[in-house]
């Protein structure tokens, strides 16, 4: 019997996972059946994420080295670098702007009683993080002993080291040809392993979603429903209208063509809530389905997975305004501008792991004098919202690769020779 395509399997598995999760959540809490099912889903989902993480660091390292070396050899690195940063900046700014406008219009949380959250806030002690501390932590984290960074999975430090090695390989020229070839082959080899891991994706995604849905406290929806709906709404507007609109304007790639090529990565991001864990799948989709050249995808995706987070940025901005409404503080224009920049900065510093945005959120709240403890209110709903904002984070990286490729090639008189 011929199996349906991997894309179809993944989407079907995601739907089945959600249905299974709803059913599991209705079983008697603590019953053997529920415990066994939750245990099984934790194990299967855990193995899937574990496998993705296993290939992540070697993949980031080789893809950046190869990407940078090839771009540099064709004198394109400067243009790719500038276009990538410009795209990241513009798309994140649009996301935050959308969040601020929508939250000001709909005013979620206004008129709600903070009293009901007082307990949650009292029991929560957040790690205080000032802007200068954040900066130094972020900046110093960029430069690390490469072996420690590789071993600890510090993606950003690996990106920086790989970037420097890529440039050195070009400056060194013929002398280091073998190392560059080795890197190219290592990259191909890891991508082959990613292909194998993807065969497990339907099962892994089903397990992850079943567990997530089954363990959610649905009672919270009533009190936080309005805010959750708003966040989901603006995230969708950004993911379904703004990003595809930018993509179509620059590249003429239609949303449908994009969606077909990006689906595997979007669903994996939804189920894992981690841009980093999804990155092997994102690179695969961008190169193999969306046909972005290796040297561009290999550079934009690993960088984007750690710094370009539209979904996180818009969430942080609207959450800050929501908290302000809850505690009854009216933020003026200057304060909202501060939120605008801090939300971008905070998403830039958030690593691509589940609920990472919650940690950097403290900084956004404190920048305008809101209580950091208010995070306790957001934590219970965070895992659910994390699914869709991570998908949009990953979508932004793929859209960025296509746009950068288009801009760089259209102004290029000396095109990069294809693979
Ligand atoms: N989970 C998000 C990601 O990996 C980060 C966050 O917003 O928490 O992209």
Coordinates of C-alpha atoms and ligand atoms in Angstrom, one line a residue:
X1 CA 0.0 0.0 0.0
X2 CA 1.3 3.5 -0.9
X3 CA 1.4 5.8 2.1
X4 CA 0.2 9.4 1.6
X5 CA 3.0 12.1 1.2
X6 CA 4.9 13.1 4.3
X7 CA 3.2 16.5 4.2
X8 CA -0.2 14.9 4.4
X9 CA 0.9 12.5 7.1
X10 CA 2.2 15.4 9.2
X11 CA -1.0 17.5 9.0
X12 CA -3.2 14.5 9.6
X13 CA -1.1 13.5 12.6
X14 CA -1.4 17.0 14.1
X15 CA -5.2 16.9 13.9
X16 CA -5.3 13.4 15.3
X17 CA -2.9 14.5 18.1
X18 CA -5.3 17.4 19.1
X19 CA -8.3 15.1 19.1
X20 CA -6.5 12.4 21.1
X21 CA -5.4 15.1 23.6
X22 CA -9.0 16.3 24.1
X23 CA -10.1 12.7 24.7
X24 CA -7.2 12.0 27.1
X25 CA -8.1 15.2 29.0
X26 CA -11.5 13.8 29.7
X27 CA -10.3 10.5 31.2
X28 CA -10.4 10.3 35.0
X29 CA -7.4 12.3 36.2
X30 CA -4.7 9.9 37.4
X31 CA -6.4 6.8 36.0
X32 CA -4.0 4.1 34.7
X33 CA -5.2 4.6 31.1
X34 CA -4.5 8.4 31.3
X35 CA -1.2 7.9 33.0
X36 CA -0.1 5.3 30.5
X37 CA -1.1 7.4 27.5
X38 CA 0.6 10.5 28.9
X39 CA 3.8 8.5 29.6
X40 CA 3.8 7.1 26.1
X41 CA 3.2 10.5 24.5
X42 CA 6.0 12.0 26.6
X43 CA 8.4 9.3 25.5
X44 CA 7.5 9.4 21.8
X45 CA 7.5 13.2 21.6
X46 CA 10.7 13.4 23.6
X47 CA 12.5 11.0 21.3
X48 CA 11.4 13.1 18.3
X49 CA 12.6 16.4 19.8
X50 CA 15.8 14.6 21.1
X51 CA 16.6 13.5 17.5
X52 CA 16.1 17.0 16.1
X53 CA 18.3 18.5 18.8
X54 CA 20.9 15.8 18.1
X55 CA 21.5 17.1 14.6
X56 CA 20.9 20.8 15.4
X57 CA 24.4 22.0 16.4
X58 CA 26.4 20.1 13.7
X59 CA 23.8 21.4 11.2
X60 CA 24.0 25.0 12.3
X61 CA 27.8 24.9 12.3
X62 CA 28.3 23.3 8.9
X63 CA 25.5 25.3 7.2
X64 CA 26.8 28.7 8.3
X65 CA 30.4 27.8 7.5
X66 CA 29.5 26.6 4.0
X67 CA 27.0 29.4 3.4
X68 CA 29.4 32.2 4.5
X69 CA 32.3 30.7 2.6
X70 CA 30.3 30.5 -0.6
X71 CA 28.8 33.9 -0.3
X72 CA 32.1 35.5 0.6
X73 CA 33.7 33.8 -2.4
X74 CA 31.2 35.5 -4.6
X75 CA 31.4 38.8 -2.8
X76 CA 27.8 38.7 -1.8
X77 CA 28.1 38.3 1.9
X78 CA 27.8 42.1 2.5
X79 CA 24.5 42.3 0.6
X80 CA 23.0 39.2 2.1
X81 CA 23.9 40.3 5.6
X82 CA 22.4 43.8 5.1
X83 CA 19.3 42.5 3.4
X84 CA 18.8 39.9 6.1
X85 CA 19.1 42.4 9.0
X86 CA 16.9 44.9 7.2
X87 CA 14.2 42.2 6.7
X88 CA 14.4 41.0 10.3
X89 CA 14.1 44.6 11.6
X90 CA 11.2 45.6 9.3
X91 CA 9.1 42.4 9.9
X92 CA 9.6 42.5 13.7
X93 CA 8.7 46.3 13.8
X94 CA 5.5 45.6 11.8
X95 CA 4.6 42.8 14.2
X96 CA 5.0 44.9 17.3
X97 CA 3.2 47.8 15.7
X98 CA 0.3 45.5 14.8
X99 CA 0.2 44.3 18.4
X100 CA 0.2 47.8 19.9
X101 CA -2.5 49.1 17.6
X102 CA -4.8 46.0 18.2
X103 CA -4.2 46.0 22.0
X104 CA -5.0 49.7 22.2
X105 CA -8.2 49.3 20.2
X106 CA -9.5 46.2 22.0
X107 CA -8.2 46.9 25.4
X108 CA -8.1 43.3 26.8
X109 CA -8.0 43.1 30.6
X110 CA -9.5 46.6 31.2
X111 CA -12.1 46.2 33.9
X112 CA -10.9 42.8 35.0
X113 CA -10.2 42.3 38.7
X114 CA -6.6 41.8 39.5
X115 CA -7.6 40.3 42.8
X116 CA -8.3 36.9 41.2
X117 CA -4.6 36.8 40.2
X118 CA -3.2 38.1 43.4
X119 CA -2.4 34.6 44.7
X120 CA -0.6 33.6 41.5
X121 CA 1.5 36.8 41.7
X122 CA 2.3 36.4 45.3
X123 CA 3.8 32.9 44.8
X124 CA 5.9 34.0 41.9
X125 CA 9.4 35.3 42.2
X126 CA 10.8 36.4 38.9
X127 CA 14.4 36.8 38.0
X128 CA 15.0 40.5 37.8
X129 CA 16.7 41.5 34.6
X130 CA 17.6 45.1 33.9
X131 CA 18.3 46.4 30.4
X132 CA 22.0 46.7 30.9
X133 CA 22.3 43.3 32.5
X134 CA 20.4 41.9 29.5
X135 CA 22.7 43.6 27.1
X136 CA 25.9 42.4 28.7
X137 CA 24.5 38.9 29.1
X138 CA 23.5 38.9 25.4
X139 CA 26.7 40.4 24.1
X140 CA 29.0 38.3 26.2
X141 CA 27.0 35.2 25.3
X142 CA 28.0 35.7 21.7
X143 CA 31.6 34.9 22.2
X144 CA 32.4 31.7 23.8
X145 CA 34.9 28.9 23.6
X146 CA 33.5 27.1 20.5
X147 CA 33.7 23.7 22.1
X148 CA 31.8 24.8 25.1
X149 CA 29.2 26.5 22.9
X150 CA 28.8 23.4 20.8
X151 CA 28.5 21.2 23.8
X152 CA 26.1 23.5 25.6
X153 CA 24.0 24.1 22.5
X154 CA 24.5 27.9 22.6
X155 CA 23.3 28.5 19.1
X156 CA 24.1 32.1 18.8
X157 CA 27.7 31.6 19.9
X158 CA 28.0 28.7 17.4
X159 CA 26.6 31.0 14.7
X160 CA 29.3 33.6 15.4
X161 CA 32.1 31.1 15.5
X162 CA 31.0 29.5 12.3
X163 CA 30.7 32.9 10.6
X164 CA 34.3 33.6 11.4
X165 CA 35.5 30.2 10.3
X166 CA 33.6 30.7 7.0
X167 CA 35.3 34.0 6.3
X168 CA 38.7 32.5 7.3
X169 CA 38.2 29.7 4.8
X170 CA 37.8 32.1 2.0
X171 CA 40.6 34.3 3.1
X172 CA 42.8 31.2 3.4
X173 CA 41.7 30.2 -0.2
X174 CA 43.0 27.0 -1.8
X175 CA 45.1 26.1 1.2
X176 CA 42.0 25.1 3.2
X177 CA 40.0 23.7 0.3
X178 CA 39.8 20.3 2.0
X179 CA 38.2 21.7 5.1
X180 CA 35.6 23.5 3.1
X181 CA 34.9 20.3 1.1
X182 CA 34.6 18.4 4.4
X183 CA 32.1 20.9 5.7
X184 CA 30.0 20.6 2.6
X185 CA 29.9 16.9 2.8
X186 CA 29.2 16.9 6.6
X187 CA 26.3 19.2 5.8
X188 CA 24.9 16.9 3.1
X189 CA 25.3 13.9 5.5
X190 CA 23.4 15.6 8.3
X191 CA 20.6 16.6 5.9
X192 CA 20.3 13.0 4.9
X193 CA 19.9 12.1 8.6
X194 CA 17.3 14.9 8.9
X195 CA 15.4 13.2 6.1
X196 CA 15.3 10.0 8.2
X197 CA 14.2 11.8 11.3
X198 CA 11.3 13.4 9.4
X199 CA 9.8 9.9 8.8
X200 CA 9.2 9.9 12.5
X201 CA 7.7 13.4 12.5
X202 CA 4.0 12.4 12.1
X203 CA 4.3 10.2 15.2
X204 CA 6.3 12.7 17.2
X205 CA 4.0 15.6 16.3
X206 CA 0.9 13.6 17.2
X207 CA 2.4 12.7 20.6
X208 CA 3.5 16.2 21.4
X209 CA 0.2 17.8 20.6
X210 CA -1.8 15.1 22.4
X211 CA 0.2 15.7 25.6
X212 CA 0.0 19.5 25.3
X213 CA -3.8 19.5 24.8
X214 CA -4.4 16.9 27.5
X215 CA -2.5 18.7 30.2
X216 CA -4.0 22.2 29.7
X217 CA -6.2 23.7 32.3
X218 CA -9.2 24.7 30.2
X219 CA -10.8 26.6 33.1
X220 CA -8.4 29.5 32.5
X221 CA -9.9 30.1 29.1
X222 CA -12.9 31.7 30.6
X223 CA -10.9 34.4 32.5
X224 CA -8.1 34.9 30.0
X225 CA -10.2 34.1 26.8
X226 CA -10.4 37.7 25.6
X227 CA -6.6 38.2 25.7
X228 CA -5.9 34.8 24.2
X229 CA -8.2 35.4 21.4
X230 CA -6.6 38.8 20.7
X231 CA -3.1 37.3 20.7
X232 CA -4.1 34.4 18.4
X233 CA -5.9 36.9 16.2
X234 CA -2.9 39.3 15.7
X235 CA -0.5 36.4 15.4
X236 CA -2.7 35.0 12.6
X237 CA -3.0 38.4 10.9
X238 CA 0.8 38.7 10.9
X239 CA 1.3 35.1 9.8
X240 CA -1.5 34.9 7.2
X241 CA -1.6 38.5 5.8
X242 CA 1.5 40.6 6.6
X243 CA 4.3 38.0 6.0
X244 CA 2.8 36.4 2.9
X245 CA 1.9 39.9 1.6
X246 CA 5.6 41.0 1.9
X247 CA 6.6 37.8 0.3
X248 CA 4.3 38.2 -2.6
X249 CA 5.2 41.8 -3.2
X250 CA 8.9 41.1 -3.4
X251 CA 9.1 37.6 -4.9
X252 CA 5.6 36.9 -6.5
X253 CA 5.6 33.6 -4.6
X254 CA 1.9 33.1 -3.8
X255 CA 0.8 32.2 -0.2
X256 CA -0.4 28.8 -1.4
X257 CA 3.0 28.0 -3.1
X258 CA 4.7 29.1 0.1
X259 CA 2.4 27.1 2.4
X260 CA 2.9 24.0 0.4
X261 CA 6.7 24.2 0.7
X262 CA 6.7 25.4 4.3
X263 CA 4.1 23.1 5.8
X264 CA 6.4 20.5 7.4
X265 CA 8.3 23.2 9.3
X266 CA 5.2 25.2 10.3
X267 CA 3.6 22.1 11.8
X268 CA 6.8 21.0 13.5
X269 CA 7.2 24.4 15.0
X270 CA 3.6 24.3 16.2
X271 CA 4.1 21.0 17.9
X272 CA 7.5 21.5 19.4
X273 CA 7.1 25.2 20.3
X274 CA 10.8 25.6 19.6
X275 CA 12.4 27.4 16.6
X276 CA 15.7 25.8 17.5
X277 CA 14.4 22.2 17.5
X278 CA 12.5 22.9 14.3
X279 CA 15.6 24.4 12.5
X280 CA 16.7 21.2 10.8
X281 CA 13.2 20.9 9.3
X282 CA 13.2 24.6 8.4
X283 CA 16.4 24.3 6.5
X284 CA 15.1 21.2 4.7
X285 CA 11.9 23.0 3.6
X286 CA 13.6 26.2 2.6
X287 CA 16.2 24.5 0.5
X288 CA 14.5 21.5 -0.8
X289 CA 10.8 22.6 -1.2
X290 CA 11.1 26.4 -1.5
X291 CA 14.3 26.2 -3.6
X292 CA 16.3 28.8 -1.8
X293 CA 20.0 28.4 -2.5
X294 CA 22.0 26.7 0.2
X295 CA 24.4 29.6 0.9
X296 CA 21.4 31.9 1.6
X297 CA 19.2 29.5 3.5
X298 CA 22.2 28.1 5.4
X299 CA 22.9 31.6 6.6
X300 CA 19.5 33.2 7.1
X301 CA 17.7 30.3 8.8
X302 CA 20.1 29.6 11.7
X303 CA 20.5 33.3 12.4
X304 CA 16.8 33.9 12.1
X305 CA 15.9 31.0 14.4
X306 CA 17.6 32.8 17.2
X307 CA 17.1 36.4 16.6
X308 CA 14.1 36.9 14.2
X309 CA 10.9 36.2 16.2
X310 CA 7.9 38.1 15.0
X311 CA 5.5 36.0 16.9
X312 CA 7.4 36.5 20.2
X313 CA 7.8 40.3 19.6
X314 CA 4.1 40.9 19.0
X315 CA 3.2 38.7 22.0
X316 CA 5.5 40.6 24.3
X317 CA 4.1 43.9 23.3
X318 CA 0.5 43.0 23.6
X319 CA 1.1 41.2 26.9
X320 CA 2.7 44.2 28.4
X321 CA -0.3 46.4 27.5
X322 CA -2.6 43.7 28.8
X323 CA -0.8 43.7 32.1
X324 CA -1.0 47.5 32.2
X325 CA -4.7 47.3 31.7
X326 CA -5.1 44.7 34.4
X327 CA -3.2 46.8 37.0
X328 CA -5.1 49.9 35.8
X329 CA -2.1 51.8 34.5
X330 CA -2.5 53.9 31.3
X331 CA 0.7 53.8 29.3
X332 CA 1.4 57.1 27.4
X333 CA 2.9 57.3 24.0
X334 CA 6.5 57.5 25.1
X335 CA 6.0 54.4 27.3
X336 CA 4.4 52.6 24.4
X337 CA 7.4 53.5 22.3
X338 CA 9.6 52.0 25.0
X339 CA 7.5 48.9 24.9
X340 CA 7.9 48.9 21.1
X341 CA 11.7 48.8 21.3
X342 CA 11.9 46.5 24.3
X343 CA 9.6 43.9 22.7
X344 CA 11.8 43.8 19.7
X345 CA 14.9 43.6 21.8
X346 CA 13.4 41.0 24.1
X347 CA 12.4 38.7 21.2
X348 CA 15.9 39.1 19.7
X349 CA 17.4 37.9 23.0
X350 CA 15.0 35.0 23.5
X351 CA 16.5 31.6 22.6
X352 CA 14.3 29.5 20.3
X353 CA 13.0 27.2 23.0
X354 CA 9.5 26.7 24.6
X355 CA 8.4 29.7 26.7
X356 CA 11.6 31.5 26.2
X357 CA 9.6 34.7 25.5
X358 CA 8.4 34.5 29.1
X359 CA 11.8 35.0 30.5
X360 CA 12.7 38.1 28.4
X361 CA 9.2 39.4 29.0
X362 CA 10.3 40.5 32.5
X363 CA 12.5 43.1 30.9
X364 CA 9.7 44.6 28.8
X365 CA 7.4 44.9 31.9
X366 CA 10.1 46.5 34.0
X367 CA 11.1 49.0 31.4
X368 CA 7.7 50.8 31.9
X369 CA 7.4 50.1 35.6
X370 CA 5.0 47.2 35.5
X371 CA 5.3 44.4 38.1
X372 CA 7.5 41.5 36.9
X373 CA 5.4 39.2 39.1
X374 CA 2.5 39.7 36.6
X375 CA 4.2 37.1 34.5
X376 CA 2.6 34.6 36.8
X377 CA -0.7 35.5 35.2
X378 CA 0.6 34.7 31.8
X379 CA 2.4 31.5 32.5
X380 CA -0.5 29.1 32.6
X381 CA -1.7 30.1 29.1
X382 CA 1.8 30.5 27.7
X383 CA 2.3 27.0 26.4
X384 CA -0.8 27.2 24.3
X385 CA 0.0 30.5 22.8
X386 CA 3.7 29.5 22.3
X387 CA 2.6 27.0 19.6
X388 CA 1.3 29.5 17.2
X389 CA 3.8 32.2 17.9
X390 CA 6.6 29.7 17.3
X391 CA 5.1 28.8 13.9
X392 CA 5.0 32.5 12.9
X393 CA 8.6 32.9 14.1
X394 CA 9.7 30.0 11.9
X395 CA 7.5 31.3 9.0
X396 CA 9.3 34.7 9.2
X397 CA 12.7 33.0 8.7
X398 CA 11.5 31.1 5.6
X399 CA 9.9 34.2 4.2
X400 CA 13.1 36.1 4.9
X401 CA 15.2 33.6 3.0
X402 CA 13.0 33.9 -0.1
X403 CA 13.0 37.6 0.0
X404 CA 16.8 37.9 0.6
X405 CA 17.4 35.5 -2.3
X406 CA 15.2 37.5 -4.6
X407 CA 16.7 40.9 -3.7
X408 CA 20.3 39.6 -3.8
X409 CA 19.8 37.8 -7.2
X410 CA 17.9 40.6 -8.9
X411 CA 20.6 43.1 -8.3
X412 CA 23.4 40.7 -9.0
X413 CA 25.5 40.8 -12.1
X414 CA 27.7 37.9 -10.9
X415 CA 25.2 35.3 -9.8
X416 CA 26.2 32.6 -7.4
X417 CA 26.7 29.4 -9.2
X418 CA 24.0 26.9 -8.1
X419 CA 24.7 23.8 -6.1
Ligands
LIG1 N1 9.0 29.3 21.6 C1 9.5 30.4 20.9 C2 10.4 29.9 19.8 O1 11.1 28.9 19.9 C3 10.1 31.4 21.7 C4 9.1 32.1 22.6 O2 8.5 33.0 22.2 O3 9.0 31.6 23.7 O4 10.5 30.5 18.7

